Short mmCIF file of C-alpha atoms in Angstrom, two decimals:
data_model
loop_
_atom_site.label_atom_id
_atom_site.label_comp_id
_atom_site.label_asym_id
_atom_site.label_seq_id
_atom_site.Cartn_x
_atom_site.Cartn_y
_atom_site.Cartn_z
CA MET A 1337 121.55 72.18 207.26
CA LEU A 1338 122.66 69.40 209.43
CA ILE A 1339 125.79 67.55 208.49
CA ASN A 1340 126.60 64.27 210.16
CA SER A 1341 130.51 64.55 209.19
CA VAL A 1342 132.07 67.25 207.50
CA CYS A 1343 135.31 65.34 206.99
CA LEU A 1344 137.91 68.14 205.67
CA GLN A 1345 135.16 70.37 204.41
CA HIS A 1346 135.62 72.85 207.22
CA TYR A 1347 139.31 73.40 205.57
CA PHE A 1348 137.66 74.22 202.34
CA PHE A 1349 134.68 76.44 203.55
CA PRO A 1350 135.37 77.49 206.93
CA THR A 1351 133.29 80.79 206.82
CA PRO A 1352 130.55 82.23 204.50
CA GLU A 1353 133.22 84.42 203.04
CA SER A 1354 135.15 81.39 201.68
CA GLU A 1355 132.01 80.30 199.89
CA GLN A 1356 132.34 83.56 197.62
CA GLU A 1357 136.03 83.08 196.65
CA ASN A 1358 136.65 79.34 196.73
CA ARG A 1359 135.53 76.52 194.36
CA VAL A 1360 136.06 72.74 194.62
CA ILE A 1361 136.00 69.94 192.04
CA CYS A 1362 134.42 67.06 193.24
CA VAL A 1363 135.07 63.68 191.51
CA SER A 1364 134.09 60.04 191.70
CA ASP A 1365 136.01 58.23 194.25
CA ILE A 1366 138.19 55.24 193.59
CA ALA A 1367 136.35 52.14 192.98
CA TYR A 1368 133.31 54.05 192.06
CA ARG A 1369 130.38 51.86 190.91
CA ALA A 1370 128.12 54.33 188.88
CA PRO A 1371 127.92 53.86 185.10
CA GLN A 1372 130.67 56.48 184.70
CA PHE A 1373 132.98 58.83 186.20
CA SER A 1374 131.69 62.27 187.49
CA ALA A 1375 133.01 65.68 188.15
CA LEU A 1376 130.99 68.67 189.58
CA MET A 1377 132.20 72.02 190.65
CA THR A 1378 130.69 73.63 193.70
CA ASN A 1379 131.34 76.56 196.09
CA CYS A 1380 129.82 75.10 199.17
CA ILE A 1381 130.10 72.00 201.33
CA ALA A 1382 129.12 68.93 199.07
CA ASP A 1383 127.32 65.81 200.01
CA LEU A 1384 129.55 62.66 200.27
CA HIS A 1385 127.29 60.85 197.61
CA LEU A 1386 127.05 64.28 195.43
CA CYS A 1387 126.66 62.35 192.14
CA ALA A 1388 125.83 58.84 193.02
CA SER A 1389 124.00 57.49 196.12
CA ILE A 1390 126.20 54.27 195.73
CA ASP A 1391 129.41 55.93 195.50
CA ALA A 1392 131.70 58.49 197.62
CA HIS A 1393 133.23 61.60 196.02
CA GLN A 1394 136.45 63.29 196.74
CA CYS A 1395 136.83 67.00 196.73
CA PHE A 1396 139.77 69.00 195.35
CA PRO A 1397 139.69 72.84 196.43
CA PHE A 1398 141.41 75.80 194.85
CA TYR A 1399 141.97 77.20 198.36
CA THR A 1400 142.39 75.46 201.74
CA TYR A 1401 142.27 77.32 205.01
CA GLU A 1402 142.67 76.92 208.70
CA ALA A 1403 139.45 75.80 210.57
CA ASP A 1404 138.94 79.45 211.66
CA GLY A 1405 138.95 80.79 208.04
CA THR A 1406 142.53 82.39 208.36
CA GLY A 1407 145.91 81.13 206.48
CA ARG A 1408 144.44 80.85 202.98
CA ARG A 1409 146.57 78.68 200.73
CA GLU A 1410 146.42 77.87 197.10
CA ASN A 1411 146.24 74.10 196.58
CA ILE A 1412 147.75 73.96 193.06
CA THR A 1413 151.61 74.13 193.90
CA ASP A 1414 154.05 76.45 192.48
CA TRP A 1415 155.71 73.32 190.99
CA ALA A 1416 152.71 72.30 188.93
CA LEU A 1417 152.48 75.96 187.76
CA ALA A 1418 156.02 75.82 186.60
CA GLN A 1419 155.21 72.50 184.80
CA PHE A 1420 152.45 73.91 182.95
CA ARG A 1421 154.07 77.19 181.99
CA ALA A 1422 157.27 75.22 180.87
CA HIS A 1423 155.27 72.84 178.73
CA TYR A 1424 153.17 75.53 176.87
CA GLN A 1425 156.08 78.08 177.04
CA ASP A 1426 153.43 80.49 178.46
CA GLU A 1427 154.07 82.79 181.55
CA ARG A 1428 150.59 83.97 181.40
CA ILE A 1429 149.10 80.69 182.70
CA SER A 1430 147.89 81.14 186.28
CA LYS A 1431 146.84 78.46 189.07
CA TRP A 1432 143.13 79.49 188.39
CA ASP A 1433 143.68 78.92 184.71
CA ILE A 1434 145.04 75.32 185.53
CA PHE A 1435 141.96 74.62 187.83
CA TYR A 1436 139.49 75.27 185.07
CA TYR A 1437 141.51 73.46 182.48
CA ILE A 1438 141.62 70.22 184.81
CA TYR A 1439 137.79 70.79 184.91
CA ALA A 1440 137.25 70.88 181.22
CA VAL A 1441 139.57 67.74 180.96
CA LEU A 1442 137.68 65.77 183.36
CA HIS A 1443 134.61 66.36 181.33
CA HIS A 1444 136.00 65.29 177.86
CA PRO A 1445 134.37 62.08 176.55
CA SER A 1446 137.85 60.60 175.42
CA TYR A 1447 139.44 61.29 178.65
CA ARG A 1448 136.62 59.37 180.48
CA ALA A 1449 136.83 56.50 177.98
CA ARG A 1450 140.45 56.09 177.96
CA PHE A 1451 140.94 56.22 181.53
CA ALA A 1452 137.54 54.38 182.50
CA GLU A 1453 139.37 51.46 184.40
CA ALA A 1454 142.45 53.66 185.63
CA LEU A 1455 139.91 56.21 187.34
CA LYS A 1456 138.56 53.15 189.31
CA ARG A 1457 141.88 52.51 190.62
CA SER A 1458 143.64 55.79 191.33
CA LEU A 1459 142.87 59.51 191.42
CA PRO A 1460 142.75 61.32 188.04
CA ARG A 1461 145.87 62.10 186.15
CA VAL A 1462 145.86 65.26 183.87
CA PRO A 1463 147.26 65.24 180.42
CA PHE A 1464 148.43 68.24 178.46
CA ALA A 1465 146.13 68.98 175.78
CA LYS A 1466 147.13 70.77 172.57
CA ASP A 1467 145.35 73.80 173.15
CA PHE A 1468 145.79 74.88 176.88
CA TRP A 1469 143.57 77.79 176.56
CA ALA A 1470 140.62 76.40 174.80
CA TYR A 1471 140.40 74.03 177.63
CA ALA A 1472 140.99 76.64 180.29
CA ARG A 1473 138.16 78.94 178.75
CA ALA A 1474 135.80 75.89 178.37
CA GLY A 1475 136.43 74.79 181.95
CA ARG A 1476 135.71 78.46 183.20
CA GLN A 1477 132.51 78.35 181.26
CA LEU A 1478 131.56 74.85 182.92
CA GLY A 1479 132.51 75.91 186.34
CA ASP A 1480 130.46 79.25 186.02
CA LEU A 1481 127.47 77.41 184.73
CA HIS A 1482 127.58 74.69 187.43
CA VAL A 1483 128.25 76.78 190.43
CA ASN A 1484 125.48 79.37 189.30
CA TYR A 1485 122.96 76.90 188.32
CA GLU A 1486 120.34 78.63 190.25
CA SER A 1487 120.66 82.01 188.03
CA ALA A 1488 121.17 80.30 184.97
CA PRO A 1489 119.03 81.21 182.01
CA GLU A 1490 115.50 79.29 181.85
CA TYR A 1491 115.17 76.98 178.91
CA LYS A 1492 111.77 77.89 177.26
CA LEU A 1493 109.40 74.99 178.00
CA ARG A 1494 105.67 75.06 177.32
CA GLU A 1495 103.43 75.30 180.49
CA ALA A 1496 100.45 73.05 179.82
CA TRP A 1497 97.65 73.60 182.35
CA GLN A 1498 95.13 70.97 183.23
CA ARG A 1499 91.52 72.16 182.33
CA GLY A 1500 89.44 72.78 185.31
CA GLN A 1501 92.44 72.68 187.67
CA PRO A 1502 93.69 75.83 189.66
CA GLU A 1503 96.92 77.38 188.50
CA ASP A 1504 99.40 76.11 190.88
CA TYR A 1505 103.28 75.81 190.26
CA ARG A 1506 104.10 74.08 193.58
CA VAL A 1507 105.35 70.38 194.06
CA HIS A 1508 102.88 68.28 196.16
CA ASP A 1509 104.45 64.77 195.94
CA ALA A 1510 106.73 63.55 193.33
CA MET A 1511 107.35 65.29 189.76
CA LYS A 1512 106.84 62.50 186.88
CA LEU A 1513 108.96 62.59 183.85
CA GLU A 1514 106.88 61.29 180.71
CA SER A 1515 107.88 60.63 177.24
CA SER A 1516 106.43 62.91 174.50
CA ALA A 1517 106.53 63.46 170.77
CA ASP A 1518 109.22 66.03 170.98
CA GLY A 1519 111.20 64.46 173.63
CA TYR A 1520 109.87 64.69 177.26
CA ALA A 1521 107.41 66.31 179.51
CA LEU A 1522 107.42 66.87 183.30
CA ARG A 1523 104.32 66.62 185.38
CA ILE A 1524 104.74 69.05 188.21
CA ASN A 1525 101.48 68.43 189.71
CA ALA A 1526 97.71 67.76 188.89
CA SER A 1527 97.57 71.25 187.28
CA LEU A 1528 100.84 71.82 185.44
CA ARG A 1529 102.80 69.84 182.98
CA LEU A 1530 106.18 71.24 181.32
CA GLU A 1531 106.45 70.12 177.88
CA GLY A 1532 109.33 70.34 175.13
CA ILE A 1533 112.13 68.94 177.08
CA PRO A 1534 114.67 67.92 174.54
CA LYS A 1535 115.92 64.19 174.58
CA GLU A 1536 119.35 65.60 174.83
CA ALA A 1537 118.80 67.28 178.23
CA LEU A 1538 118.87 63.61 179.78
CA ALA A 1539 122.12 62.79 178.32
CA TYR A 1540 124.23 64.96 180.60
CA LYS A 1541 124.72 62.50 183.39
CA LEU A 1542 126.07 63.04 186.92
CA GLY A 1543 126.73 59.41 188.02
CA ASN A 1544 123.80 57.15 187.58
CA ARG A 1545 121.29 59.82 186.72
CA SER A 1546 120.79 62.85 184.52
CA ALA A 1547 121.05 66.38 186.15
CA LEU A 1548 117.26 66.70 185.53
CA GLU A 1549 116.65 63.24 187.14
CA TRP A 1550 118.64 64.21 190.22
CA LEU A 1551 116.27 67.26 190.54
CA ILE A 1552 113.25 65.32 190.28
CA ASP A 1553 114.63 62.99 192.86
CA GLN A 1554 115.72 65.61 195.41
CA TYR A 1555 112.74 68.04 194.98
CA GLN A 1556 109.85 65.91 195.97
CA VAL A 1557 107.50 65.93 199.05
CA LYS A 1558 108.00 62.91 201.16
CA GLY A 1559 105.71 61.92 203.99
CA GLU A 1560 104.10 64.40 206.12
CA LEU A 1561 104.92 68.07 205.06
CA ASP A 1562 106.26 70.58 207.13
CA GLU A 1563 108.39 73.67 206.55
CA ALA A 1564 111.75 71.99 207.02
CA ARG A 1565 111.12 69.09 204.53
CA ASP A 1566 109.21 71.32 201.78
CA PRO A 1567 111.33 71.90 198.57
CA ASN A 1568 109.00 74.70 197.48
CA GLN A 1569 109.65 78.36 198.37
CA ARG A 1570 106.84 80.18 200.28
CA GLU A 1571 107.94 83.47 198.90
CA ASN A 1572 108.50 82.14 195.26
CA PRO A 1573 105.99 79.55 194.13
CA ARG A 1574 107.34 79.29 190.69
CA TYR A 1575 110.94 78.30 192.23
CA ILE A 1576 111.05 74.64 191.37
CA VAL A 1577 109.46 75.09 187.92
CA SER A 1578 112.16 77.72 187.14
CA LEU A 1579 114.84 75.58 188.48
CA VAL A 1580 113.57 72.74 185.97
CA LYS A 1581 114.02 75.12 183.11
CA ARG A 1582 117.34 76.18 184.22
CA VAL A 1583 118.72 72.60 184.66
CA VAL A 1584 117.39 71.69 181.23
CA TYR A 1585 119.35 75.00 179.96
CA LEU A 1586 122.51 73.85 181.92
CA SER A 1587 122.24 70.28 180.59
CA LEU A 1588 122.02 71.40 177.04
CA GLU A 1589 124.77 74.12 177.39
CA THR A 1590 127.25 71.82 179.32
CA GLN A 1591 127.17 69.23 176.47
CA GLN A 1592 127.49 71.95 173.81
CA ILE A 1593 130.71 73.19 175.65
CA ILE A 1594 132.12 69.78 175.90
CA ALA A 1595 131.26 69.01 172.19
CA SER A 1596 133.16 72.27 171.19
CA LEU A 1597 136.45 70.90 172.66
CA GLN A 1598 139.28 69.71 170.49
CA PRO A 1599 140.68 66.25 170.60
CA LEU A 1600 142.44 65.65 173.83
CA PHE A 1601 145.26 63.46 172.80
CA ALA A 1602 146.70 65.49 169.88
CA VAL A 1603 150.05 65.36 171.34
CA GLU A 1604 151.84 62.90 173.63
CA GLY A 1605 152.81 63.63 177.10
CA SER A 1606 150.98 64.05 180.36
CA ALA A 1607 151.36 66.17 183.63
CA VAL A 1608 152.21 64.06 186.44
CA ALA A 1609 150.49 66.05 189.13
CA HIS A 1610 147.02 64.70 190.52
CA SER A 1611 144.12 66.91 189.91
#
């Protein structure tokens, strides 16, 4: 992979080993223009325009390092940890718990609605929810789901084959999303159509597109095909079809986790640390 400018990313992921232990919360930058604020967790170098081609994003890692991979430091301060423990009167709270708590808060619809204008002027500020552990658990679920999206369960979609066409799972140009009686269908190629995509799958948005629409845009064949530009995997022809099913599952599961969260503003007060 060629990267024009790594910015500070080499302090987040300086070595392959750091990708195994570190995670980063990427959020919409100040003055974002997408329809809504976005947050996405990753364990590798993130694109500047991760969730919207018209906006930049800022990354907040759990760990930072020296450029050679030494000197690992936790990016949540001891002061912030003390604030959370004091507020909730719970010494069990760890910095990782706070990290995942923040991730859940950033996904809560009422947080995004209440601070929609503020998020365009400044970095996110994190309120104290009534139930810390409910948010910490939900944030960990969301983080694990989003970081490990390529190994998520596959949602059961119907594989409809065009009569007279050879069996073919590979993408040859651009996939096409089509309306259907039970939601949506996705045309993979001239041979294969995936049916039974629930309408709710497109409700999980990352910036100006749903996660599924991002996949459709990024996993297409453009121009003359060569190995470097082929989104298909030679050793696994079903790779993109499987990924579509995983992203549908991820989209539905993400919304279910978010819907399970308790009201965010049940009590007054807010933490003063930036996420």
